[in-house]
Amino acid sequence: MNNSNQNKMLESFTIENYRSFNNFKLSQLGRVNLFVGENNSGKTSILEAINLFISYPYFMENIALLFDSRGDFNWKEIKSIS
């Protein structure tokens, strides 16, 4: 990452068709943001979506690691099939 990208911050973030979110927009994001909610309300999904976004262009590898860590599927088995 070069120096010009290191100081950039998200001001807003929109999640579409990811896990429990059909269309969800976070506005007025600051240097520090606190996500509070009941269990299974989507807090971790928001952080996962942001992580996938900022990991571009390596997001496919990160998606595989994320799904594997949650037990959604075994990425090693998928890779061995192809």
PDB file of C-alpha atoms in Angstrom:
ATOM      1  CA  MET A   1       0.000   0.000   0.000  1.00  0.00           C
ATOM      2  CA  ASN A   2       1.461   3.361  -0.913  1.00  0.00           C
ATOM      3  CA  ASN A   3       1.409   6.400   1.371  1.00  0.00           C
ATOM      4  CA  SER A   4      -1.521   8.076  -0.411  1.00  0.00           C
ATOM      5  CA  ASN A   5      -3.790   5.114   0.459  1.00  0.00           C
ATOM      6  CA  GLN A   6      -2.674   4.758   4.074  1.00  0.00           C
ATOM      7  CA  ASN A   7      -4.421   7.929   5.235  1.00  0.00           C
ATOM      8  CA  LYS A   8      -7.756   7.389   3.489  1.00  0.00           C
ATOM      9  CA  MET A   9     -10.844   6.744   5.610  1.00  0.00           C
ATOM     10  CA  LEU A  10     -14.282   5.489   4.721  1.00  0.00           C
ATOM     11  CA  GLU A  11     -16.885   8.224   5.086  1.00  0.00           C
ATOM     12  CA  SER A  12     -19.776   5.918   4.218  1.00  0.00           C
ATOM     13  CA  PHE A  13     -20.194   2.284   3.251  1.00  0.00           C
ATOM     14  CA  THR A  14     -23.031   0.455   1.504  1.00  0.00           C
ATOM     15  CA  ILE A  15     -23.586  -3.289   1.795  1.00  0.00           C
ATOM     16  CA  GLU A  16     -25.768  -4.986  -0.809  1.00  0.00           C
ATOM     17  CA  ASN A  17     -26.786  -8.647  -0.876  1.00  0.00           C
ATOM     18  CA  TYR A  18     -24.301  -9.824   1.722  1.00  0.00           C
ATOM     19  CA  ARG A  19     -25.449 -12.246   4.404  1.00  0.00           C
ATOM     20  CA  SER A  20     -28.477 -10.701   6.166  1.00  0.00           C
ATOM     21  CA  PHE A  21     -28.162  -7.330   4.397  1.00  0.00           C
ATOM     22  CA  ASN A  22     -30.153  -6.643   1.237  1.00  0.00           C
ATOM     23  CA  ASN A  23     -29.290  -2.955   1.173  1.00  0.00           C
ATOM     24  CA  PHE A  24     -27.649  -1.279   4.168  1.00  0.00           C
ATOM     25  CA  LYS A  25     -25.791   2.041   4.287  1.00  0.00           C
ATOM     26  CA  LEU A  26     -23.477   3.310   6.998  1.00  0.00           C
ATOM     27  CA  SER A  27     -23.174   7.105   6.891  1.00  0.00           C
ATOM     28  CA  GLN A  28     -21.017   9.657   8.670  1.00  0.00           C
ATOM     29  CA  LEU A  29     -18.277   7.205   9.624  1.00  0.00           C
ATOM     30  CA  GLY A  30     -15.515   8.662  11.778  1.00  0.00           C
ATOM     31  CA  ARG A  31     -12.043   7.672  12.921  1.00  0.00           C
ATOM     32  CA  VAL A  32     -13.596   5.420  15.576  1.00  0.00           C
ATOM     33  CA  ASN A  33     -16.969   3.701  15.143  1.00  0.00           C
ATOM     34  CA  LEU A  34     -18.841   1.554  17.638  1.00  0.00           C
ATOM     35  CA  PHE A  35     -21.262  -1.141  16.514  1.00  0.00           C
ATOM     36  CA  VAL A  36     -23.743  -2.156  19.194  1.00  0.00           C
ATOM     37  CA  GLY A  37     -26.569  -4.631  18.785  1.00  0.00           C
ATOM     38  CA  GLU A  38     -28.103  -7.869  19.912  1.00  0.00           C
ATOM     39  CA  ASN A  39     -26.509 -11.202  19.131  1.00  0.00           C
ATOM     40  CA  ASN A  40     -26.937 -12.245  15.493  1.00  0.00           C
ATOM     41  CA  SER A  41     -27.886  -8.711  14.414  1.00  0.00           C
ATOM     42  CA  GLY A  42     -25.120  -8.349  11.800  1.00  0.00           C
ATOM     43  CA  LYS A  43     -22.271  -6.542  13.604  1.00  0.00           C
ATOM     44  CA  THR A  44     -19.661  -9.076  12.501  1.00  0.00           C
ATOM     45  CA  SER A  45     -21.111  -9.164   8.980  1.00  0.00           C
ATOM     46  CA  ILE A  46     -20.530  -5.406   8.691  1.00  0.00           C
ATOM     47  CA  LEU A  47     -16.887  -5.819   9.693  1.00  0.00           C
ATOM     48  CA  GLU A  48     -16.472  -8.770   7.302  1.00  0.00           C
ATOM     49  CA  ALA A  49     -17.913  -6.754   4.411  1.00  0.00           C
ATOM     50  CA  ILE A  50     -15.558  -3.850   5.129  1.00  0.00           C
ATOM     51  CA  ASN A  51     -12.618  -6.250   5.386  1.00  0.00           C
ATOM     52  CA  LEU A  52     -13.487  -7.798   2.018  1.00  0.00           C
ATOM     53  CA  PHE A  53     -13.789  -4.341   0.461  1.00  0.00           C
ATOM     54  CA  ILE A  54     -10.428  -3.074   1.692  1.00  0.00           C
ATOM     55  CA  SER A  55      -8.665  -6.332   0.783  1.00  0.00           C
ATOM     56  CA  TYR A  56      -9.271  -5.820  -2.954  1.00  0.00           C
ATOM     57  CA  PRO A  57      -7.713  -7.221  -5.196  1.00  0.00           C
ATOM     58  CA  TYR A  58      -6.978 -10.143  -2.864  1.00  0.00           C
ATOM     59  CA  PHE A  59     -10.608 -10.539  -1.782  1.00  0.00           C
ATOM     60  CA  MET A  60     -11.116 -14.040  -3.251  1.00  0.00           C
ATOM     61  CA  GLU A  61      -8.438 -15.460  -0.971  1.00  0.00           C
ATOM     62  CA  ASN A  62      -9.928 -13.564   1.982  1.00  0.00           C
ATOM     63  CA  ILE A  63     -13.445 -14.765   1.162  1.00  0.00           C
ATOM     64  CA  ALA A  64     -12.181 -18.337   1.150  1.00  0.00           C
ATOM     65  CA  LEU A  65     -10.439 -17.892   4.513  1.00  0.00           C
ATOM     66  CA  LEU A  66     -13.497 -16.197   5.986  1.00  0.00           C
ATOM     67  CA  PHE A  67     -15.927 -18.893   4.849  1.00  0.00           C
ATOM     68  CA  ASP A  68     -13.556 -21.645   5.951  1.00  0.00           C
ATOM     69  CA  SER A  69     -13.183 -20.100   9.422  1.00  0.00           C
ATOM     70  CA  ARG A  70     -16.984 -20.009   9.809  1.00  0.00           C
ATOM     71  CA  GLY A  71     -17.349 -23.567   8.542  1.00  0.00           C
ATOM     72  CA  ASP A  72     -19.415 -22.451   5.527  1.00  0.00           C
ATOM     73  CA  PHE A  73     -17.286 -24.658   3.286  1.00  0.00           C
ATOM     74  CA  ASN A  74     -13.821 -26.141   3.131  1.00  0.00           C
ATOM     75  CA  TRP A  75     -11.790 -24.059   0.675  1.00  0.00           C
ATOM     76  CA  LYS A  76      -9.030 -26.697   0.454  1.00  0.00           C
ATOM     77  CA  GLU A  77     -11.551 -29.252  -0.810  1.00  0.00           C
ATOM     78  CA  ILE A  78     -12.910 -26.777  -3.389  1.00  0.00           C
ATOM     79  CA  LYS A  79      -9.394 -26.003  -4.664  1.00  0.00           C
ATOM     80  CA  SER A  80      -8.535 -29.698  -4.978  1.00  0.00           C
ATOM     81  CA  ILE A  81     -11.624 -30.311  -7.143  1.00  0.00           C
ATOM     82  CA  SER A  82     -10.728 -27.602  -9.689  1.00  0.00           C
TER      83      SER A  82
END
